[in-house]
């Protein structure tokens, strides 16, 4: 009897320890997600409470699928994420390699590199709104006083320029995540394989391509996984910088959700969008998580 | 050849630092300058007047005052971020320990499940939470936001803390148990002290996430009693003329605690992320 | 100090069984070494004794008390881990005194016991250092000190020397032996190194695949291996094995040549039985260069394939019945590959194993 109890207890321990975590996630995330799934199947409007109980099946989804006002921001979001993550990775890799080369004052550089990471996305948005402002922004001010242009460049007013400005802000905020983690990877890298490759006659590019880069990939995927957990923070930036304007030309999925749900009170439709955006985030995360697992297996005993 | 290389490296690094720092520094600097100097055309590069007036305005000590209760927002942010961090750390320690120290069925699925629940975009989550919290009567309260922030922080805290515990050899806890400890004692006397700095950095990370969060807070808080600093920042844009200098001052108030905390734990943070992620 | 008894002790991980019903009694004050190839279940067995691993079946008793359901802290044992498991955030003094402190001993008592242990192990000057400031050998000593301060019923060692270099290992081996002679506590010691087992043990337990192959004193295990596995695992170089058949009072080898059945085994081998002849390199030597010249012997003309001079002796590789055999040549003398010499095989030190079961004919 005592025996059975003790064995059971050891078996239960991990579940008891995980219980609070699982409970909180179920209550605060999973349960609301169920609720929003239901809502997305109704024509619910905040202004018409009774509409929450009208089941319309997949109508909201079907309508979204045929609505360019949804598809365009959706496509823009995917494109934005793809470009941003790739550029951040490439830049972060460059920065990590650069800082890895520098011996004098490296610690200081590393600290400076962390600087943008501490900024709240809302602050990043505000900061670049302030800098890119066509009228009072320091950038236009500088360009004009240096005589590079006599016109105010409409950074946040022109659709393409605004998107590029947002991309810049996003990259400013997040490139460091890649740089820091890749740098940690470079520090953890054993010297032997590099030296062996050199002895085997590899030139620096070949060493990088065949030794350094594969070794860094797990670190890159950690960074990607971490980033994909909160890519949606770009919402804050866009919200402050352009609010989705001008004329919806910087509208991303997330700003569209907020507009539909809170400003237009169309909760049913907004929840359907939210579901799609959630699936998008999950797809990104799962993709990188699997890559991480594969890279880890590939590295096998090395790490 | 070597010299050229060195020069190129140096120039590249210099440019890098400029891009990394100048935007942030410009905002910080502007917080200490009067509006007319910030907005001057042509630009005044080197500050002529440095002043604390912008902060005075915000906190209501100066002659000039603004109608934005930054003090309350600051307090709300502190209370919400600290409380949710402490709770998330407790839950995260239990969960991280479970992942690091026990084998059990479905371990990977539970881990992945927790992570995936974390990926739900804030704004997407805010819709149902907004509706549910309204029904529960905790909309526009600190409590409502604290609960949400706990859930936001738990998965990542578990990831980090799992990594830190895994760096501690299991045999230390076993040795302590042979030496006469219960598993509970072994945890508090051996494993916890060794993971302390790592746990602290997980805490800082959680604090920063809560401190900086906007999407959820902007929908779940409305009143002076619960609004946080990032939400409050937008009060400026609602005004008739934007007070840029005031906004910069508020930005400084948001960034300074984050700066201090991050610098304190940066080393542990990187170690935690990479160990947790790379080592199987 | 206490006797440790294992009866039918088993360990299963799900369907996988890694320890298959072990029966073993370790007398009070005895030094028992569990030895076997890596993965054979030695650590698992030790950890079941310690209480760090659930016991899936059978019983473990320490000092007459069934401890199956007792947590490690209630078993009054101490353990030295392979990686030492010193608490990195405590100095040597606190590492040594930790167990006593947990047990609620007075500071005076703790100080006294710590000093005593430090004296025994020569740690007196290191008490204020942290583990990070110690060398491998010193860490090893602290781990042992931590085990002895509590005056436990038994010491459990799990490969304590495997992280040390060869020289230090020899030194620490001697110290462990001395320590045991001083404190006379029951010791269960796990290693995969047969030299360590031979030198330290009062009794050796040879394990394979979760089972006990033989239990005996080092000399018993070396001189009378119960089966082919023990014969090849204990001793270096491993015992030479030659397959053959019993025919007319001799072992007929693959090439038709014959070696007489050792006199002590006549009557135990049946005519026509398939057997394996086992002979250690030390017991097959060129005539006049062997260890034992008297007793029954068999002479074989063999040619040298390779000779490795080791100083006062040489290891000679030769072939018998198409199979490589290692022989020893004692006394300084040069031999060259291709030399043809007469070797003497000391029959009273040769072994016969049943080819089918691998068991020694002596044991049956
Ligand atoms: N947690 C486990 N799950 C499954 N098999 C295990 C586990 N721990 C150990 N084993 C297996 O048990 C066997 C015995 O391990 P161990 O006792 O550590 O061997 P050793 O004799 O080298 O100390 C090994 O084959 C090992 O693979
Ligand atoms: Mg072992």
Short mmCIF file of N, CA, C and O in Angstrom, two decimals, chain A residues 14 17-18 21 25 28-29 32 35-36 44 52 95 98 101-102 109 111-112 114 118-120 122-123 126-127 130-131 133 135-136 138 141-142 172 180-181 184 219 222 226 229 232 235-236 239 254 257 262 270-271 274 277 281-282 285 289 296 303, chain B residues 5 9 13 16-17 19-21 23-24 26-27 30 38-41 45 91 94 99 102 104 111-112 114-115 117-119 121 123-124 126-128 131 135 147 151 155 212 214-215 219 230 244 247 251 255 259 262-263 266 270 273-274 277-278 280:
data_model
loop_
_atom_site.label_atom_id
_atom_site.label_comp_id
_atom_site.label_asym_id
_atom_site.label_seq_id
_atom_site.Cartn_x
_atom_site.Cartn_y
_atom_site.Cartn_z
N UNK A 14 5.69 15.70 -11.54
CA UNK A 14 5.81 16.67 -12.64
C UNK A 14 4.46 17.26 -13.04
O UNK A 14 4.40 18.44 -13.39
N UNK A 17 3.56 19.93 -10.58
CA UNK A 17 4.39 21.12 -10.78
C UNK A 17 3.94 21.92 -11.99
O UNK A 17 4.03 23.14 -12.03
N UNK A 18 3.45 21.20 -13.00
CA UNK A 18 3.05 21.89 -14.22
C UNK A 18 1.62 22.40 -14.16
O UNK A 18 1.20 23.19 -14.99
N UNK A 21 0.94 26.19 -14.35
CA UNK A 21 1.26 26.73 -15.68
C UNK A 21 0.17 26.37 -16.67
O UNK A 21 -0.35 27.22 -17.40
N UNK A 25 -2.56 28.90 -18.50
CA UNK A 25 -2.60 29.02 -19.96
C UNK A 25 -3.96 28.61 -20.51
O UNK A 25 -4.45 29.20 -21.46
N UNK A 28 -6.46 31.59 -19.41
CA UNK A 28 -6.27 32.92 -19.99
C UNK A 28 -6.09 32.88 -21.50
O UNK A 28 -6.31 33.87 -22.18
N UNK A 29 -5.66 31.76 -22.05
CA UNK A 29 -5.45 31.73 -23.49
C UNK A 29 -6.39 30.74 -24.19
O UNK A 29 -7.14 31.12 -25.08
N UNK A 32 -10.32 31.63 -23.76
CA UNK A 32 -10.70 32.74 -24.64
C UNK A 32 -10.63 32.36 -26.12
O UNK A 32 -11.46 32.82 -26.90
N UNK A 35 -13.72 30.69 -26.96
CA UNK A 35 -14.76 31.70 -27.01
C UNK A 35 -14.69 32.48 -28.32
O UNK A 35 -15.70 32.74 -28.97
N UNK A 36 -13.47 32.81 -28.71
CA UNK A 36 -13.35 33.60 -29.94
C UNK A 36 -13.65 32.72 -31.15
O UNK A 36 -14.12 33.21 -32.17
N UNK A 44 -21.60 38.49 -34.42
CA UNK A 44 -21.61 39.30 -33.20
C UNK A 44 -21.11 40.72 -33.43
O UNK A 44 -20.05 40.95 -34.02
N UNK A 52 -24.67 37.51 -30.52
CA UNK A 52 -23.67 36.53 -30.09
C UNK A 52 -24.23 35.11 -30.15
O UNK A 52 -23.49 34.15 -30.22
N UNK A 95 26.40 41.49 -38.12
CA UNK A 95 26.84 42.20 -36.91
C UNK A 95 27.57 41.25 -35.97
O UNK A 95 28.62 41.58 -35.42
N UNK A 98 30.97 40.56 -37.26
CA UNK A 98 31.80 41.77 -37.13
C UNK A 98 32.28 41.90 -35.69
O UNK A 98 33.48 42.07 -35.43
N UNK A 101 34.93 39.64 -34.51
CA UNK A 101 36.29 39.93 -34.98
C UNK A 101 37.00 40.95 -34.10
O UNK A 101 38.21 41.00 -34.06
N UNK A 102 36.19 41.81 -33.49
CA UNK A 102 36.77 42.91 -32.76
C UNK A 102 37.15 42.45 -31.37
O UNK A 102 36.35 41.86 -30.66
N UNK A 109 30.67 47.02 -26.98
CA UNK A 109 29.88 46.91 -28.20
C UNK A 109 28.68 46.00 -27.99
O UNK A 109 27.58 46.29 -28.47
N UNK A 111 27.12 45.45 -25.28
CA UNK A 111 26.12 46.13 -24.47
C UNK A 111 25.33 47.12 -25.32
O UNK A 111 24.10 47.20 -25.23
N UNK A 112 26.06 47.87 -26.14
CA UNK A 112 25.37 48.83 -27.01
C UNK A 112 24.39 48.12 -27.92
O UNK A 112 23.28 48.58 -28.16
N UNK A 114 22.63 45.64 -27.29
CA UNK A 114 21.39 45.27 -26.60
C UNK A 114 20.45 46.47 -26.46
O UNK A 114 19.29 46.29 -26.10
N UNK A 118 15.71 46.88 -25.47
CA UNK A 118 15.00 47.27 -24.26
C UNK A 118 13.84 48.18 -24.55
O UNK A 118 13.03 48.48 -23.68
N UNK A 119 13.77 48.67 -25.78
CA UNK A 119 12.71 49.61 -26.11
C UNK A 119 11.39 48.88 -26.27
O UNK A 119 11.30 47.89 -26.98
N UNK A 120 10.41 49.42 -25.60
CA UNK A 120 9.06 48.93 -25.82
C UNK A 120 8.70 49.19 -27.28
O UNK A 120 9.06 50.23 -27.82
N UNK A 122 6.09 50.12 -28.53
CA UNK A 122 5.33 51.36 -28.63
C UNK A 122 6.28 52.55 -28.66
O UNK A 122 6.07 53.53 -29.37
N UNK A 123 7.38 52.43 -27.90
CA UNK A 123 8.38 53.50 -27.90
C UNK A 123 9.11 53.55 -29.22
O UNK A 123 9.42 54.63 -29.73
N UNK A 126 6.92 55.30 -31.56
CA UNK A 126 6.89 56.73 -31.29
C UNK A 126 8.19 57.38 -31.72
O UNK A 126 8.20 58.44 -32.35
N UNK A 127 9.29 56.73 -31.40
CA UNK A 127 10.60 57.27 -31.71
C UNK A 127 10.76 57.52 -33.20
O UNK A 127 11.23 58.57 -33.64
N UNK A 130 8.54 60.26 -34.55
CA UNK A 130 9.18 61.53 -34.23
C UNK A 130 10.30 61.83 -35.23
O UNK A 130 10.42 62.93 -35.76
N UNK A 131 11.09 60.82 -35.54
CA UNK A 131 12.23 61.03 -36.43
C UNK A 131 11.79 61.17 -37.89
O UNK A 131 12.30 62.01 -38.63
N UNK A 133 8.84 62.09 -38.98
CA UNK A 133 7.78 63.07 -39.20
C UNK A 133 8.19 64.03 -40.32
O UNK A 133 9.27 64.58 -40.32
N UNK A 135 7.23 66.89 -41.13
CA UNK A 135 7.29 68.30 -40.82
C UNK A 135 8.38 68.63 -39.80
O UNK A 135 9.31 69.40 -40.06
N UNK A 136 8.29 67.98 -38.63
CA UNK A 136 9.23 68.32 -37.57
C UNK A 136 10.31 67.26 -37.39
O UNK A 136 11.20 67.39 -36.56
N UNK A 138 13.45 64.84 -37.42
CA UNK A 138 14.86 65.19 -37.48
C UNK A 138 15.47 64.76 -38.80
O UNK A 138 16.38 65.40 -39.32
N UNK A 141 14.51 67.30 -41.43
CA UNK A 141 15.22 68.49 -41.01
C UNK A 141 16.68 68.42 -41.41
O UNK A 141 17.24 69.37 -41.95
N UNK A 142 17.27 67.27 -41.16
CA UNK A 142 18.68 67.09 -41.46
C UNK A 142 18.90 67.12 -42.96
O UNK A 142 19.79 67.83 -43.45
N UNK A 172 15.13 47.79 -36.60
CA UNK A 172 15.94 48.44 -35.57
C UNK A 172 15.70 47.77 -34.23
O UNK A 172 16.62 47.52 -33.46
N UNK A 180 22.67 39.01 -31.03
CA UNK A 180 23.10 38.54 -29.72
C UNK A 180 23.16 37.01 -29.67
O UNK A 180 24.15 36.42 -29.23
N UNK A 181 22.11 36.39 -30.17
CA UNK A 181 22.08 34.93 -30.09
C UNK A 181 23.10 34.29 -31.02
O UNK A 181 23.74 33.29 -30.68
N UNK A 184 26.40 34.57 -29.37
CA UNK A 184 26.53 33.52 -28.36
C UNK A 184 26.92 32.21 -29.02
O UNK A 184 27.75 31.46 -28.52
N UNK A 219 21.31 28.15 -33.42
CA UNK A 219 21.16 29.43 -32.74
C UNK A 219 20.25 30.35 -33.55
O UNK A 219 19.44 31.10 -33.00
N UNK A 222 16.78 29.25 -32.88
CA UNK A 222 16.29 29.71 -31.57
C UNK A 222 15.81 31.14 -31.71
O UNK A 222 14.73 31.51 -31.26
N UNK A 226 12.08 32.45 -31.07
CA UNK A 226 11.77 33.50 -30.11
C UNK A 226 11.09 34.67 -30.80
O UNK A 226 10.10 35.21 -30.32
N UNK A 229 7.52 34.16 -31.70
CA UNK A 229 6.59 34.23 -30.57
C UNK A 229 5.99 35.62 -30.46
O UNK A 229 4.89 35.78 -29.97
N UNK A 232 4.04 39.70 -33.56
CA UNK A 232 2.85 40.54 -33.59
C UNK A 232 3.06 41.84 -32.82
O UNK A 232 2.20 42.72 -32.85
N UNK A 235 2.56 45.18 -34.34
CA UNK A 235 1.29 45.92 -34.27
C UNK A 235 1.49 47.26 -33.57
O UNK A 235 1.01 48.29 -34.03
N UNK A 236 2.19 47.23 -32.45
CA UNK A 236 2.38 48.45 -31.67
C UNK A 236 3.05 49.53 -32.50
O UNK A 236 2.67 50.70 -32.46
N UNK A 239 0.70 50.80 -35.18
CA UNK A 239 -0.38 51.56 -34.53
C UNK A 239 0.07 52.99 -34.26
O UNK A 239 -0.66 53.94 -34.52
N UNK A 254 -2.94 42.74 -38.02
CA UNK A 254 -3.23 43.05 -36.62
C UNK A 254 -3.95 44.39 -36.46
O UNK A 254 -4.85 44.52 -35.64
N UNK A 257 -7.48 43.85 -37.49
CA UNK A 257 -8.29 43.20 -36.46
C UNK A 257 -8.78 44.23 -35.44
O UNK A 257 -9.96 44.27 -35.09
N UNK A 262 -12.72 46.74 -32.57
CA UNK A 262 -12.98 47.78 -31.58
C UNK A 262 -13.60 49.03 -32.19
O UNK A 262 -14.51 49.61 -31.63
N UNK A 270 -14.02 40.21 -36.66
CA UNK A 270 -12.68 40.44 -36.13
C UNK A 270 -12.11 39.15 -35.55
O UNK A 270 -10.92 38.84 -35.74
N UNK A 271 -12.95 38.39 -34.88
CA UNK A 271 -12.47 37.13 -34.30
C UNK A 271 -12.09 36.12 -35.36
O UNK A 271 -11.15 35.35 -35.18
N UNK A 274 -8.80 37.20 -36.35
CA UNK A 274 -7.86 36.90 -35.27
C UNK A 274 -7.47 35.43 -35.31
O UNK A 274 -6.30 35.08 -35.11
N UNK A 277 -4.98 35.01 -37.98
CA UNK A 277 -3.67 35.54 -37.61
C UNK A 277 -2.99 34.63 -36.59
O UNK A 277 -1.77 34.46 -36.61
N UNK A 281 0.66 32.81 -36.92
CA UNK A 281 1.74 32.84 -35.93
C UNK A 281 2.17 31.43 -35.56
O UNK A 281 3.36 31.13 -35.44
N UNK A 282 1.18 30.57 -35.36
CA UNK A 282 1.51 29.20 -34.98
C UNK A 282 2.29 28.53 -36.09
O UNK A 282 3.28 27.83 -35.85
N UNK A 285 5.83 29.67 -35.90
CA UNK A 285 6.54 29.12 -34.74
C UNK A 285 6.84 27.63 -34.95
O UNK A 285 7.97 27.18 -34.73
N UNK A 289 10.42 25.93 -34.98
CA UNK A 289 10.69 24.98 -33.90
C UNK A 289 11.13 23.65 -34.48
O UNK A 289 12.09 23.03 -34.00
N UNK A 296 19.24 20.54 -34.32
CA UNK A 296 19.81 19.99 -33.10
C UNK A 296 20.21 18.53 -33.30
O UNK A 296 21.26 18.10 -32.90
N UNK A 303 27.02 19.33 -29.79
CA UNK A 303 26.63 20.30 -28.77
C UNK A 303 26.25 19.61 -27.48
O UNK A 303 25.23 19.03 -27.43
N UNK B 5 42.18 46.12 -43.28
CA UNK B 5 41.13 45.31 -42.69
C UNK B 5 40.64 45.91 -41.38
O UNK B 5 39.45 46.04 -41.12
N UNK B 9 36.93 47.35 -40.56
CA UNK B 9 36.19 46.84 -39.40
C UNK B 9 35.74 47.99 -38.50
O UNK B 9 34.59 48.05 -38.08
N UNK B 13 31.93 49.14 -37.75
CA UNK B 13 31.42 49.11 -36.39
C UNK B 13 30.89 50.47 -35.96
O UNK B 13 29.86 50.57 -35.31
N UNK B 16 27.59 51.12 -37.45
CA UNK B 16 26.64 50.25 -36.77
C UNK B 16 26.17 50.88 -35.47
O UNK B 16 24.98 50.95 -35.18
N UNK B 17 27.13 51.36 -34.71
CA UNK B 17 26.80 51.93 -33.42
C UNK B 17 25.93 53.17 -33.59
O UNK B 17 25.02 53.41 -32.81
N UNK B 19 23.82 53.83 -36.01
CA UNK B 19 22.45 53.44 -36.34
C UNK B 19 21.75 52.86 -35.12
O UNK B 19 20.57 53.10 -34.87
N UNK B 20 22.49 52.11 -34.33
CA UNK B 20 21.89 51.46 -33.17
C UNK B 20 21.49 52.47 -32.11
O UNK B 20 20.48 52.31 -31.44
N UNK B 21 22.34 53.46 -31.94
CA UNK B 21 22.15 54.32 -30.77
C UNK B 21 21.44 55.63 -31.07
O UNK B 21 20.67 56.11 -30.26
N UNK B 23 18.98 56.91 -32.90
CA UNK B 23 17.54 57.17 -32.78
C UNK B 23 17.08 57.21 -31.33
O UNK B 23 16.37 58.13 -30.92
N UNK B 24 17.55 56.24 -30.56
CA UNK B 24 17.14 56.19 -29.15
C UNK B 24 17.69 57.39 -28.39
O UNK B 24 16.97 58.04 -27.61
N UNK B 26 18.51 60.25 -29.49
CA UNK B 26 17.88 61.50 -29.91
C UNK B 26 16.59 61.75 -29.11
O UNK B 26 16.35 62.86 -28.65
N UNK B 27 15.81 60.70 -28.92
CA UNK B 27 14.59 60.83 -28.14
C UNK B 27 14.93 61.19 -26.70
O UNK B 27 14.33 62.09 -26.10
N UNK B 30 16.04 64.69 -26.47
CA UNK B 30 14.93 65.63 -26.67
C UNK B 30 14.09 65.81 -25.42
O UNK B 30 13.45 66.84 -25.25
N UNK B 38 13.44 71.63 -30.08
CA UNK B 38 13.27 70.37 -30.81
C UNK B 38 12.70 70.63 -32.19
O UNK B 38 13.11 70.04 -33.17
N UNK B 39 11.72 71.54 -32.23
CA UNK B 39 10.98 71.74 -33.46
C UNK B 39 11.60 72.81 -34.36
O UNK B 39 11.06 73.12 -35.41
N UNK B 40 12.71 73.36 -33.93
CA UNK B 40 13.31 74.48 -34.67
C UNK B 40 13.71 74.06 -36.07
O UNK B 40 14.07 72.92 -36.33
N UNK B 41 13.61 75.03 -36.98
CA UNK B 41 14.06 74.81 -38.35
C UNK B 41 14.94 75.97 -38.73
O UNK B 41 14.52 77.11 -38.58
N UNK B 45 21.38 71.28 -33.65
CA UNK B 45 21.99 69.97 -33.38
C UNK B 45 22.51 69.87 -31.95
O UNK B 45 22.25 68.91 -31.25
N UNK B 91 5.20 30.25 -10.93
CA UNK B 91 4.65 29.21 -11.80
C UNK B 91 5.73 28.66 -12.73
O UNK B 91 5.83 27.46 -12.95
N UNK B 94 8.20 26.24 -10.97
CA UNK B 94 7.62 24.90 -10.81
C UNK B 94 7.64 24.17 -12.16
O UNK B 94 8.10 23.03 -12.26
N UNK B 99 10.10 20.26 -16.17
CA UNK B 99 10.65 19.90 -17.48
C UNK B 99 12.11 19.49 -17.37
O UNK B 99 12.57 18.60 -18.08
N UNK B 102 12.17 15.87 -14.60
CA UNK B 102 11.34 14.67 -14.64
C UNK B 102 11.16 14.20 -16.07
O UNK B 102 11.13 14.99 -16.99
N UNK B 104 8.30 12.39 -18.21
CA UNK B 104 6.90 12.00 -18.12
C UNK B 104 6.33 11.94 -19.51
O UNK B 104 6.90 12.47 -20.46
N UNK B 111 5.24 20.95 -23.68
CA UNK B 111 6.14 22.08 -23.89
C UNK B 111 5.74 22.86 -25.13
O UNK B 111 5.57 24.08 -25.10
N UNK B 112 5.56 22.15 -26.23
CA UNK B 112 5.20 22.80 -27.48
C UNK B 112 3.84 23.49 -27.34
O UNK B 112 3.65 24.62 -27.80
N UNK B 114 2.49 24.79 -24.64
CA UNK B 114 2.65 26.04 -23.89
C UNK B 114 3.21 27.13 -24.79
O UNK B 114 2.76 28.26 -24.79
N UNK B 115 4.23 26.75 -25.58
CA UNK B 115 4.85 27.73 -26.47
C UNK B 115 3.84 28.24 -27.50
O UNK B 115 3.81 29.43 -27.81
N UNK B 117 0.64 28.41 -27.26
CA UNK B 117 -0.34 29.31 -26.68
C UNK B 117 0.26 30.71 -26.50
O UNK B 117 -0.46 31.69 -26.44
N UNK B 118 1.57 30.75 -26.42
CA UNK B 118 2.22 32.05 -26.29
C UNK B 118 2.23 32.81 -27.62
O UNK B 118 2.37 34.04 -27.63
N UNK B 119 2.12 32.08 -28.73
CA UNK B 119 2.27 32.77 -30.02
C UNK B 119 1.02 33.55 -30.42
O UNK B 119 1.08 34.34 -31.35
N UNK B 121 -1.22 36.23 -31.19
CA UNK B 121 -0.91 37.66 -31.20
C UNK B 121 -1.73 38.40 -30.16
O UNK B 121 -2.92 38.09 -29.96
N UNK B 123 -3.15 41.22 -30.01
CA UNK B 123 -4.38 41.87 -30.42
C UNK B 123 -5.47 40.83 -30.68
O UNK B 123 -6.64 41.06 -30.38
N UNK B 124 -5.05 39.66 -31.20
CA UNK B 124 -6.03 38.59 -31.45
C UNK B 124 -6.58 38.06 -30.13
O UNK B 124 -7.77 37.79 -30.00
N UNK B 126 -6.73 39.75 -27.42
CA UNK B 126 -7.44 40.80 -26.69
C UNK B 126 -8.94 40.76 -26.96
O UNK B 126 -9.73 41.09 -26.10
N UNK B 127 -9.34 40.31 -28.16
CA UNK B 127 -10.77 40.33 -28.48
C UNK B 127 -11.58 39.46 -27.53
O UNK B 127 -12.46 39.96 -26.83
N UNK B 128 -11.28 38.14 -27.45
CA UNK B 128 -12.08 37.32 -26.54
C UNK B 128 -11.85 37.69 -25.08
O UNK B 128 -12.79 37.64 -24.28
N UNK B 131 -14.00 40.50 -24.17
CA UNK B 131 -15.40 40.12 -23.96
C UNK B 131 -15.59 39.35 -22.66
O UNK B 131 -16.51 39.61 -21.89
N UNK B 135 -17.49 40.35 -18.96
CA UNK B 135 -18.50 39.54 -18.27
C UNK B 135 -18.09 39.25 -16.83
O UNK B 135 -18.92 39.19 -15.93
N UNK B 147 -3.49 39.11 -14.67
CA UNK B 147 -3.76 37.72 -15.05
C UNK B 147 -3.28 37.45 -16.47
O UNK B 147 -2.61 36.46 -16.76
N UNK B 151 -0.03 34.92 -17.96
CA UNK B 151 -0.09 33.91 -19.02
C UNK B 151 0.86 34.24 -20.15
O UNK B 151 1.41 33.37 -20.81
N UNK B 155 5.06 30.82 -20.39
CA UNK B 155 5.77 29.89 -21.28
C UNK B 155 7.26 30.23 -21.41
O UNK B 155 8.11 29.36 -21.31
N UNK B 212 6.50 46.62 -21.10
CA UNK B 212 6.48 47.18 -22.45
C UNK B 212 5.22 46.84 -23.23
O UNK B 212 5.04 47.34 -24.33
N UNK B 214 1.74 46.52 -25.04
CA UNK B 214 0.79 47.57 -25.43
C UNK B 214 -0.54 47.02 -25.94
O UNK B 214 -1.61 47.45 -25.50
N UNK B 215 -0.47 46.05 -26.87
CA UNK B 215 -1.68 45.65 -27.60
C UNK B 215 -2.81 45.25 -26.65
O UNK B 215 -3.95 45.69 -26.82
N UNK B 219 -6.43 47.66 -24.92
CA UNK B 219 -7.84 47.31 -25.02
C UNK B 219 -8.45 46.98 -23.66
O UNK B 219 -9.65 47.11 -23.48
N UNK B 230 2.78 52.54 -21.49
CA UNK B 230 2.72 52.51 -22.96
C UNK B 230 1.36 52.98 -23.49
O UNK B 230 1.30 53.65 -24.52
N UNK B 244 5.58 67.18 -28.24
CA UNK B 244 6.66 66.22 -28.53
C UNK B 244 7.62 66.10 -27.37
O UNK B 244 8.03 65.00 -27.00
N UNK B 247 6.19 64.05 -24.66
CA UNK B 247 6.19 62.64 -25.06
C UNK B 247 7.58 62.02 -24.90
O UNK B 247 7.72 60.89 -24.44
N UNK B 251 8.74 58.97 -22.67
CA UNK B 251 9.50 57.85 -23.23
C UNK B 251 10.69 57.52 -22.33
O UNK B 251 10.99 56.35 -22.07
N UNK B 255 11.71 54.06 -20.60
CA UNK B 255 12.91 53.32 -21.00
C UNK B 255 13.90 53.12 -19.85
O UNK B 255 14.60 52.11 -19.80
N UNK B 259 16.18 49.88 -19.22
CA UNK B 259 17.63 49.94 -19.46
C UNK B 259 18.40 49.36 -18.29
O UNK B 259 19.26 48.49 -18.45
N UNK B 262 17.90 45.51 -17.86
CA UNK B 262 18.51 44.67 -18.89
C UNK B 262 20.02 44.61 -18.73
O UNK B 262 20.62 43.55 -18.85
N UNK B 263 20.62 45.77 -18.46
CA UNK B 263 22.07 45.74 -18.31
C UNK B 263 22.49 44.87 -17.14
O UNK B 263 23.53 44.22 -17.16
N UNK B 266 22.09 41.01 -18.61
CA UNK B 266 22.25 40.62 -20.02
C UNK B 266 23.00 39.31 -20.19
O UNK B 266 22.64 38.49 -21.03
N UNK B 270 21.33 35.73 -22.15
CA UNK B 270 21.79 35.05 -23.36
C UNK B 270 22.09 33.59 -23.06
O UNK B 270 21.68 32.70 -23.79
N UNK B 273 18.85 31.62 -22.78
CA UNK B 273 18.18 31.37 -24.05
C UNK B 273 18.89 30.29 -24.84
O UNK B 273 18.29 29.36 -25.35
N UNK B 274 20.21 30.39 -24.93
CA UNK B 274 20.92 29.44 -25.78
C UNK B 274 20.97 28.06 -25.14
O UNK B 274 20.78 27.07 -25.82
N UNK B 277 17.58 26.41 -25.37
CA UNK B 277 17.18 26.05 -26.72
C UNK B 277 18.03 25.00 -27.38
O UNK B 277 17.53 24.10 -28.03
N UNK B 278 19.34 25.12 -27.21
CA UNK B 278 20.21 24.25 -27.99
C UNK B 278 20.43 22.91 -27.35
O UNK B 278 20.37 21.88 -27.99
N UNK B 280 19.68 19.70 -25.72
CA UNK B 280 18.46 18.88 -25.81
C UNK B 280 17.72 18.60 -24.56
O UNK B 280 17.19 19.30 -23.83
#
